[in-house]
Amino acid sequence: LLSAGLDAGHVVGTIVIFFALQYPKNGIIGLNSIQNWWGNTVYTKTADYVGVPAKTVPEGGTFGPSSWSVSRLT
């Protein structure tokens, strides 16, 4: 009985949300408010999204130590 009630509530809620948000104006409701909200677009202004590295290796420089050595445990 509880499972049927939860399933029915989910279906009714989904239908209400569809007719309240998507159905009016062919789904363009909130196009300039909800879809352009800061939390939905802020990721496009980050260095990761744009592809800018946090640091760059200087001209003629190296990444890591200038020489590598292998030490063996005896």
One Martini backbone bead per residue (centre of mass of N, CA, C, O) as a GRO file, in nm:
protein
   74
    1LEU     BB    1   0.058   0.062  -0.021
    2LEU     BB    2   0.300   0.253  -0.001
    3SER     BB    3   0.409   0.211  -0.286
    4ALA     BB    4   0.157   0.312  -0.436
    5GLY     BB    5   0.161   0.598  -0.313
    6LEU     BB    6   0.442   0.682  -0.416
    7ASP     BB    7   0.389   0.638  -0.716
    8ALA     BB    8   0.147   0.828  -0.742
    9GLY     BB    9   0.292   1.085  -0.641
   10HIS     BB   10   0.503   1.090  -0.864
   11VAL     BB   11   0.312   1.112  -1.104
   12VAL     BB   12   0.159   1.366  -1.020
   13GLY     BB   13   0.410   1.550  -0.995
   14THR     BB   14   0.506   1.521  -1.289
   15ILE     BB   15   0.251   1.636  -1.421
   16VAL     BB   16   0.252   1.912  -1.282
   17ILE     BB   17   0.531   2.003  -1.379
   18PHE     BB   18   0.478   1.985  -1.678
   19PHE     BB   19   0.224   2.185  -1.686
   20ALA     BB   20   0.383   2.428  -1.542
   21LEU     BB   21   0.668   2.436  -1.728
   22GLN     BB   22   0.642   2.305  -2.032
   23TYR     BB   23   0.366   2.352  -2.178
   24PRO     BB   24   0.392   2.638  -2.171
   25LYS     BB   25   0.516   2.786  -2.444
   26ASN     BB   26   0.677   2.530  -2.549
   27GLY     BB   27   0.908   2.531  -2.306
   28ILE     BB   28   0.998   2.863  -2.262
   29ILE     BB   29   0.982   2.877  -1.976
   30GLY     BB   30   1.247   3.047  -1.829
   31LEU     BB   31   1.466   3.128  -2.043
   32ASN     BB   32   1.549   3.423  -1.888
   33SER     BB   33   1.579   3.291  -1.584
   34ILE     BB   34   1.641   2.989  -1.518
   35GLN     BB   35   1.855   2.919  -1.750
   36ASN     BB   36   2.026   3.204  -1.667
   37TRP     BB   37   2.123   3.128  -1.411
   38TRP     BB   38   2.411   3.129  -1.243
   39GLY     BB   39   2.417   2.814  -1.167
   40ASN     BB   40   2.387   2.733  -1.491
   41THR     BB   41   2.658   2.926  -1.607
   42VAL     BB   42   2.934   2.937  -1.441
   43TYR     BB   43   3.105   2.703  -1.578
   44THR     BB   44   3.174   2.881  -1.848
   45LYS     BB   45   3.391   3.073  -1.654
   46THR     BB   46   3.618   2.868  -1.640
   47ALA     BB   47   3.928   2.735  -1.687
   48ASP     BB   48   3.840   2.448  -1.759
   49TYR     BB   49   3.635   2.518  -1.986
   50VAL     BB   50   3.839   2.701  -2.160
   51GLY     BB   51   4.156   2.585  -2.122
   52VAL     BB   52   4.320   2.718  -1.891
   53PRO     BB   53   4.602   2.723  -1.737
   54ALA     BB   54   4.736   2.778  -1.426
   55LYS     BB   55   5.018   2.689  -1.545
   56THR     BB   56   5.334   2.760  -1.699
   57VAL     BB   57   5.602   2.682  -1.885
   58PRO     BB   58   5.882   2.808  -1.936
   59GLU     BB   59   6.107   2.898  -2.148
   60GLY     BB   60   6.323   2.622  -2.120
   61GLY     BB   61   6.177   2.462  -1.924
   62THR     BB   62   6.068   2.241  -1.661
   63PHE     BB   63   5.900   1.953  -1.542
   64GLY     BB   64   6.039   1.925  -1.261
   65PRO     BB   65   6.318   1.793  -1.225
   66SER     BB   66   6.635   1.818  -1.370
   67SER     BB   67   6.689   1.530  -1.228
   68TRP     BB   68   6.706   1.175  -1.231
   69SER     BB   69   6.699   0.926  -0.968
   70VAL     BB   70   6.793   0.597  -0.869
   71SER     BB   71   6.717   0.428  -0.575
   72ARG     BB   72   6.846   0.156  -0.397
   73LEU     BB   73   6.763  -0.110  -0.202
   74THR     BB   74   6.985  -0.328   0.010
   0.00000   0.00000   0.00000
